[in-house]
mmCIF file of C-alpha atoms in Angstrom:
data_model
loop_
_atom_site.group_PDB
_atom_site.id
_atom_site.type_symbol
_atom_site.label_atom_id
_atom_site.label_comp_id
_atom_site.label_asym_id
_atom_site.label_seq_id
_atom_site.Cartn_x
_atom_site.Cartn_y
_atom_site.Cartn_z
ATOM 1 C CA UNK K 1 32.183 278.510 271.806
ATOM 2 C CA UNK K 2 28.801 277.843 270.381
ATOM 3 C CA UNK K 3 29.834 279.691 267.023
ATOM 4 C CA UNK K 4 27.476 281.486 265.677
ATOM 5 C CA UNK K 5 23.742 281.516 266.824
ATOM 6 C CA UNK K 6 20.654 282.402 265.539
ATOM 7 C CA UNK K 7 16.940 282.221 266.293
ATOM 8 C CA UNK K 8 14.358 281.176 265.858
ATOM 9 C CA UNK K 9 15.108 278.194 263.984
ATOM 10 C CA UNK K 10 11.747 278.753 261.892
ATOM 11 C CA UNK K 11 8.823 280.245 261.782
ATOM 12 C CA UNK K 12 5.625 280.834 260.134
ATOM 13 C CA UNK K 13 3.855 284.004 259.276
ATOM 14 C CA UNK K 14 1.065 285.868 257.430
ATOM 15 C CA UNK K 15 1.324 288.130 254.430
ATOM 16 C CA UNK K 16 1.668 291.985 255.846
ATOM 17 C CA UNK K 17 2.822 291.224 259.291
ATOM 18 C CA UNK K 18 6.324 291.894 260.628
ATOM 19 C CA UNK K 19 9.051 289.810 261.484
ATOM 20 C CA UNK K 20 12.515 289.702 263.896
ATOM 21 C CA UNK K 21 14.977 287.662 263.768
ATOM 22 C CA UNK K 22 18.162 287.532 266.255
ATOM 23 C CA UNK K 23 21.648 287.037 265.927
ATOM 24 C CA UNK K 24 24.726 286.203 267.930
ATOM 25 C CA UNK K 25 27.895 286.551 267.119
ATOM 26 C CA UNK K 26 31.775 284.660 268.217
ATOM 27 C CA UNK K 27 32.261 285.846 271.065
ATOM 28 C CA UNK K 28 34.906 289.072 269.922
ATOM 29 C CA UNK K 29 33.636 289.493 266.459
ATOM 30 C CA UNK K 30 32.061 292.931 266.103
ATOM 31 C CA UNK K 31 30.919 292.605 262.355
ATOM 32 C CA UNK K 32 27.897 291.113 261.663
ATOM 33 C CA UNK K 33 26.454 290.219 257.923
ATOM 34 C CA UNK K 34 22.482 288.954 257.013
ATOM 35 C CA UNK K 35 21.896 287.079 253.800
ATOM 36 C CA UNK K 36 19.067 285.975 252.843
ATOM 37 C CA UNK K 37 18.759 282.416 250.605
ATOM 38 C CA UNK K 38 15.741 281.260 248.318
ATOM 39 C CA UNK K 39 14.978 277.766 247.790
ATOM 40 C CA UNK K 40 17.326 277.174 244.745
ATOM 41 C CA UNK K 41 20.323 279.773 244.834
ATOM 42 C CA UNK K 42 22.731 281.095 246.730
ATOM 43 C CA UNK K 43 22.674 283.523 249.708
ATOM 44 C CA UNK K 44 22.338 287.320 248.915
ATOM 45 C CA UNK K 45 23.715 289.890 250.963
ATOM 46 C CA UNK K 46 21.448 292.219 252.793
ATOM 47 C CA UNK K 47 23.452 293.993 255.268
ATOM 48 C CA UNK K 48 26.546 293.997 257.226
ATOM 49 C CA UNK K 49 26.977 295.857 260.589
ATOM 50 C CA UNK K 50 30.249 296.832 262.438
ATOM 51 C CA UNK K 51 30.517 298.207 265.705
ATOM 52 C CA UNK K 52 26.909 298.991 265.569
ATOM 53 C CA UNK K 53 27.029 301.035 262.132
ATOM 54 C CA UNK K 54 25.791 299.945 258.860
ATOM 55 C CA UNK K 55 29.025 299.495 256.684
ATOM 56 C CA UNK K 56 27.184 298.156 253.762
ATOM 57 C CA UNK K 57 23.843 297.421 251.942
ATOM 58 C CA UNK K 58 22.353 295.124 249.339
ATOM 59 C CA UNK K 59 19.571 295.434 246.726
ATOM 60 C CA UNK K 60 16.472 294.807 249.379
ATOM 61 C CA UNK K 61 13.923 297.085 249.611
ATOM 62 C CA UNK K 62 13.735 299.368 253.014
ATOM 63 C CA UNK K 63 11.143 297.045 254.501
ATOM 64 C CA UNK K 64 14.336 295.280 255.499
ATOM 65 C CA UNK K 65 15.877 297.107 258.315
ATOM 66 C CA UNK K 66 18.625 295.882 260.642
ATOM 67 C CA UNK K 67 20.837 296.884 263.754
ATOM 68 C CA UNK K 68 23.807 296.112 266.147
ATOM 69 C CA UNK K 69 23.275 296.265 269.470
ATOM 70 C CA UNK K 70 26.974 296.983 271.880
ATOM 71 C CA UNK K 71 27.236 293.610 272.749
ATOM 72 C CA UNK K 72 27.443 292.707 269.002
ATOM 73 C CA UNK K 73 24.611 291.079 268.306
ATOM 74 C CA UNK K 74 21.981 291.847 265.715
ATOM 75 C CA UNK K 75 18.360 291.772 264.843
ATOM 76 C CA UNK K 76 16.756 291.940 261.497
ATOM 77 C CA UNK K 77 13.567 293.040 260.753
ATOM 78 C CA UNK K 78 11.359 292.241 257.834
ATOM 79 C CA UNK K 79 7.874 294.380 257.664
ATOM 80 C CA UNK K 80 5.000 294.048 255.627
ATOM 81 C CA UNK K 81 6.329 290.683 254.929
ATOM 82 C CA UNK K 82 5.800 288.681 250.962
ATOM 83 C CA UNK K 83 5.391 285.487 250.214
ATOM 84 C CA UNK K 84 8.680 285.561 248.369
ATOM 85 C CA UNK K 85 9.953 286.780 251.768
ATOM 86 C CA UNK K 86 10.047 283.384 252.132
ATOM 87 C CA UNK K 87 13.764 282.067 252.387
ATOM 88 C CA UNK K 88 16.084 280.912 254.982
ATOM 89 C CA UNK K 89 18.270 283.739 256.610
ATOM 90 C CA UNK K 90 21.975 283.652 257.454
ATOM 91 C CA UNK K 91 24.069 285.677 259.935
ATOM 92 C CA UNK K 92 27.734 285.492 259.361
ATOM 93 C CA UNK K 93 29.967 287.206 261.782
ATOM 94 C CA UNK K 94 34.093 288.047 261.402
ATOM 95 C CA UNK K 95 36.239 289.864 263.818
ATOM 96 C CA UNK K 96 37.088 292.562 261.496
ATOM 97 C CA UNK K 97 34.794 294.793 259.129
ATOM 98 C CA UNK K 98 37.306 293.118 256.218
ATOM 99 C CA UNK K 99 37.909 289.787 256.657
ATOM 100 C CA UNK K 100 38.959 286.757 254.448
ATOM 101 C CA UNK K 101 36.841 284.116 257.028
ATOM 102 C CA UNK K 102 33.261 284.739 258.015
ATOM 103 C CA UNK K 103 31.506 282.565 260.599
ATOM 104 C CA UNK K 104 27.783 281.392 259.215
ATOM 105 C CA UNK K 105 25.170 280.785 261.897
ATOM 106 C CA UNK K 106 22.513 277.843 260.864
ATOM 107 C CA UNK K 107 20.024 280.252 259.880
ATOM 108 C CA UNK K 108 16.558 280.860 260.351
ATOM 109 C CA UNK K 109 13.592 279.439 257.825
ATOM 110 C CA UNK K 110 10.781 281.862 257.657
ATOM 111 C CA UNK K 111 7.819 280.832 255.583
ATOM 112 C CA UNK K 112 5.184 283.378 255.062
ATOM 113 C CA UNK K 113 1.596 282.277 253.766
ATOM 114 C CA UNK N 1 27.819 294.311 238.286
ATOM 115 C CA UNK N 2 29.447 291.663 240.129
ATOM 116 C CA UNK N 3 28.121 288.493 239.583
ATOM 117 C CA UNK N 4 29.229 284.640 239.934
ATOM 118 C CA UNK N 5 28.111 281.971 237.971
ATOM 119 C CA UNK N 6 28.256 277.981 238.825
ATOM 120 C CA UNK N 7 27.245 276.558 234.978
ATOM 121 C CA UNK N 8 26.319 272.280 236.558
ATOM 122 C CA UNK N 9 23.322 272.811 239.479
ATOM 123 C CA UNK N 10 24.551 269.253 240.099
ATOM 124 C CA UNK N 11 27.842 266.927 239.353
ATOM 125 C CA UNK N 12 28.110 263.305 240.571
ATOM 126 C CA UNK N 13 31.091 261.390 240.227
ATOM 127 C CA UNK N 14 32.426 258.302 241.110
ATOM 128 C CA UNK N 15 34.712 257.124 244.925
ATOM 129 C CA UNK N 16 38.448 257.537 243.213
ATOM 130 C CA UNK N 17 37.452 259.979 239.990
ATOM 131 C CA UNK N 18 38.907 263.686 239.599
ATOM 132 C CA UNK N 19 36.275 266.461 240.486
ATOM 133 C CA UNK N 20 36.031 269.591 239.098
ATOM 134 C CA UNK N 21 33.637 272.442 240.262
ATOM 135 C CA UNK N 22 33.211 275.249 237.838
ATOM 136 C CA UNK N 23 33.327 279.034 238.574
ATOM 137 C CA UNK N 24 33.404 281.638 236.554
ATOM 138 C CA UNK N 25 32.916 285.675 237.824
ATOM 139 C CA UNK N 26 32.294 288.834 236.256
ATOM 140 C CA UNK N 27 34.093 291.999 237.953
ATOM 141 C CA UNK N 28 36.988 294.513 236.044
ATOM 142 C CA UNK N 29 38.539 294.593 239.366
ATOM 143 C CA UNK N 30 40.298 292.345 241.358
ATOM 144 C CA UNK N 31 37.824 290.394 243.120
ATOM 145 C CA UNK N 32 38.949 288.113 246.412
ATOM 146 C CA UNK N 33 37.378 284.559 245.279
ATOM 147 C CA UNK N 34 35.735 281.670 247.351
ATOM 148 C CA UNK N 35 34.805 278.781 247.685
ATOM 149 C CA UNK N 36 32.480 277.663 250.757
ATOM 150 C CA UNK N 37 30.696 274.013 251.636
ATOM 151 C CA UNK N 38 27.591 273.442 252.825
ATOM 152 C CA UNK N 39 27.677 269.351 254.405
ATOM 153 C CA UNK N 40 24.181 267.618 255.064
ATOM 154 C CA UNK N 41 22.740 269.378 258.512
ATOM 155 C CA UNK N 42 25.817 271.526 258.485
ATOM 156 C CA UNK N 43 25.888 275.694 258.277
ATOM 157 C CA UNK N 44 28.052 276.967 255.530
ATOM 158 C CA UNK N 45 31.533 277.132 256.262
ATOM 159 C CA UNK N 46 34.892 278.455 254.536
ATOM 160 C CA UNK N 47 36.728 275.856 252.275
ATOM 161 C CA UNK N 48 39.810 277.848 250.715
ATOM 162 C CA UNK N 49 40.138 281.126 249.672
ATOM 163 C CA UNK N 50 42.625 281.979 246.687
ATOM 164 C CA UNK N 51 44.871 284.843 248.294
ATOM 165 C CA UNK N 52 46.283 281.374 250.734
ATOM 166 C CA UNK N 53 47.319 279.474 247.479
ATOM 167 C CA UNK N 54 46.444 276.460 250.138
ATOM 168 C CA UNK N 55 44.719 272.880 249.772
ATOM 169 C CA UNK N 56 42.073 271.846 251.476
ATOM 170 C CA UNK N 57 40.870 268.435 251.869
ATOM 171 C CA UNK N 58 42.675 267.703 248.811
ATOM 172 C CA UNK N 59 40.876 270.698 246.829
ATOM 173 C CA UNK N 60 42.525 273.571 245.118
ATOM 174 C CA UNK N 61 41.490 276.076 243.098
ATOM 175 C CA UNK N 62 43.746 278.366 241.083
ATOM 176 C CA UNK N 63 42.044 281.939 240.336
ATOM 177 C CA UNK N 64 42.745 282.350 236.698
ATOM 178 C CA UNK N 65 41.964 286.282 235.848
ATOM 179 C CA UNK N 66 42.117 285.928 231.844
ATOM 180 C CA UNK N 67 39.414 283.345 231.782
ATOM 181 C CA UNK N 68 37.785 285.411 234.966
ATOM 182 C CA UNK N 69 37.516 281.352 236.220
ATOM 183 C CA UNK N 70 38.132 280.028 239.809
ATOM 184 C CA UNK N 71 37.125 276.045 239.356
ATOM 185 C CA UNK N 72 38.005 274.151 242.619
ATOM 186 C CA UNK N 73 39.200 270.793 241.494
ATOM 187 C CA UNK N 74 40.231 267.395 243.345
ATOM 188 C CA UNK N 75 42.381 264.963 242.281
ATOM 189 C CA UNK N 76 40.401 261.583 243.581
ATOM 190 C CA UNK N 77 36.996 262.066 244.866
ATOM 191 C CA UNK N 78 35.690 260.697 248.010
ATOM 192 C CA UNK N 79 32.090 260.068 249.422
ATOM 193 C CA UNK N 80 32.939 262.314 252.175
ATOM 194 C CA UNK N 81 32.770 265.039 249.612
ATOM 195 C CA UNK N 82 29.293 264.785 248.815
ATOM 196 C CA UNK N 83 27.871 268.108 249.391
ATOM 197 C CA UNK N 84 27.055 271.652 248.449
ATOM 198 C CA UNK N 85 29.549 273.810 246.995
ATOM 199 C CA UNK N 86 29.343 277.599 246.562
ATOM 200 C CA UNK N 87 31.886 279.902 244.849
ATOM 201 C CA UNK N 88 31.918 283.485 245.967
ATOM 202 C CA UNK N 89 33.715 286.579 245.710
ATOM 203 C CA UNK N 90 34.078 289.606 247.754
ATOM 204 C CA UNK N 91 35.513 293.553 246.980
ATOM 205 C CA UNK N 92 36.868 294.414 249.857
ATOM 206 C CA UNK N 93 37.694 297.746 249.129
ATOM 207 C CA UNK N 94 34.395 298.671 248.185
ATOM 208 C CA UNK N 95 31.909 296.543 249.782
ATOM 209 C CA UNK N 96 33.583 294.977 253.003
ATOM 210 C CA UNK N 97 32.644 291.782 253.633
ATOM 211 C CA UNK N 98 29.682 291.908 251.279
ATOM 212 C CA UNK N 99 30.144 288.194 249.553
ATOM 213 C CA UNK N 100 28.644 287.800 246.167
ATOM 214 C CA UNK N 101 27.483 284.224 246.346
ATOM 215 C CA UNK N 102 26.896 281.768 242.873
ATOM 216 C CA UNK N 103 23.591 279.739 242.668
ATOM 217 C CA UNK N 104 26.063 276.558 243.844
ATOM 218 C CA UNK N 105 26.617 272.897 242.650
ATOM 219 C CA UNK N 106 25.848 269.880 244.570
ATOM 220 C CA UNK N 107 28.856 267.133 244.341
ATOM 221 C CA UNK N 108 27.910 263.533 244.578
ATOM 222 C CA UNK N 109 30.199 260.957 244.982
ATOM 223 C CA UNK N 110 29.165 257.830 244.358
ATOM 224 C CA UNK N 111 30.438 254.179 245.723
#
């Protein structure tokens, strides 16, 4: 197993546009979590997913929108995009909506300029 | 609100000297704590947790609710311990597997 996969690996974008980015989960896990990290600190949770409903929500405004698809995997999407959009962002996945172990993908590094 | 706090952005230590990682956490509840490594080119990854009462590589870390503290210490350091450390805690309960992360400390052992 591959663990955890995400992509892209980076990317580059443009104040206002809108961004996607992909996740793929263990192979059986059906949660899936999106964190976002700035240069400096540590990850911050955005959302977590569970057999495709949203089980939980950080403080990000509602240009951040995300969703589970029934093979597990997940996409979120960033619109009208910042410049302090600019962070790496982390997919974790567990088996179980409560877990004491979550799996962290290698993230994807979105600049926008 | 819950929040985590890692006071030294960086500690470096000398091959053979203890190591200890401060954590401290803010939350009237009872919070599950921590603590996840981050090697060079590596993705974050679990290092103990303190509901397993476990060592890990020679860390513990004993959660210590009076002092709201979960400091991950190690006996003898070793340059395979260089890396990024991050204490976190989750309330499971409430939030699932929301993890509330601390800014982190980066561990240098030197030879």
């Amino acid at each position: 197993d591959a663990g955890v996969t995400q992509s892209p690996t980076h990317l580059i974008k443009t104040r206002g546009q809108q961004v996607t980015l992909r996740c793929s989960p263990i192979s059986g896990h059906k949660s899936v979590s999106w964190y976002q990290q700035v240069l400096g600190q540590g990850p911050q949770f955005i959302f977590q997913y569970y057999e495709k409903e949203e089980r939980g929500r950080g403080n990000f405004p509602d240009r951040f929108s995300a969703r589970q698809f029934p093979n597990y995997s997940s996409e979120l999407n960033v619109n009208a995009l910042l410049l302090g959009d600019s962070a790496l962002y982390l997919c974790a996945s567990s088996f179980l909506t409560v877990s004491y172990e979550q799996y962290f993908g290698p993230g994807t590094r979105l600049t926008v300029t | 609100a819950q929040r985590v706090t890692q006071p030294e952005k960086l500690l470096s230590v000398f091959k053979g000297a203890p190591v200890e990682l401060k954590c401290n956490y803010s939350y009237s509840g009872s919070p599950e704590l921590f603590w996840y490594v981050q090697y060079s080119r590596q993705r974050l990854q679990l290092l103990l947790r303190h509901i397993s009462r476990e060592s890990i590589k020679g860390f513990t870390a004993d959660l210590n609710k009076g002092e709201t503290s979960f400091h991950l210490k190690k006996p003898f350091a070793q340059e395979e311990d260089s890396a990024m450390y991050y204490c976190a805690l989750t309330l499971f309960k409430e939030y699932g597997n929301k993890l509330v992360f601390g800014a982190g400390t980066i561990l240098r052992v030197k030879s």
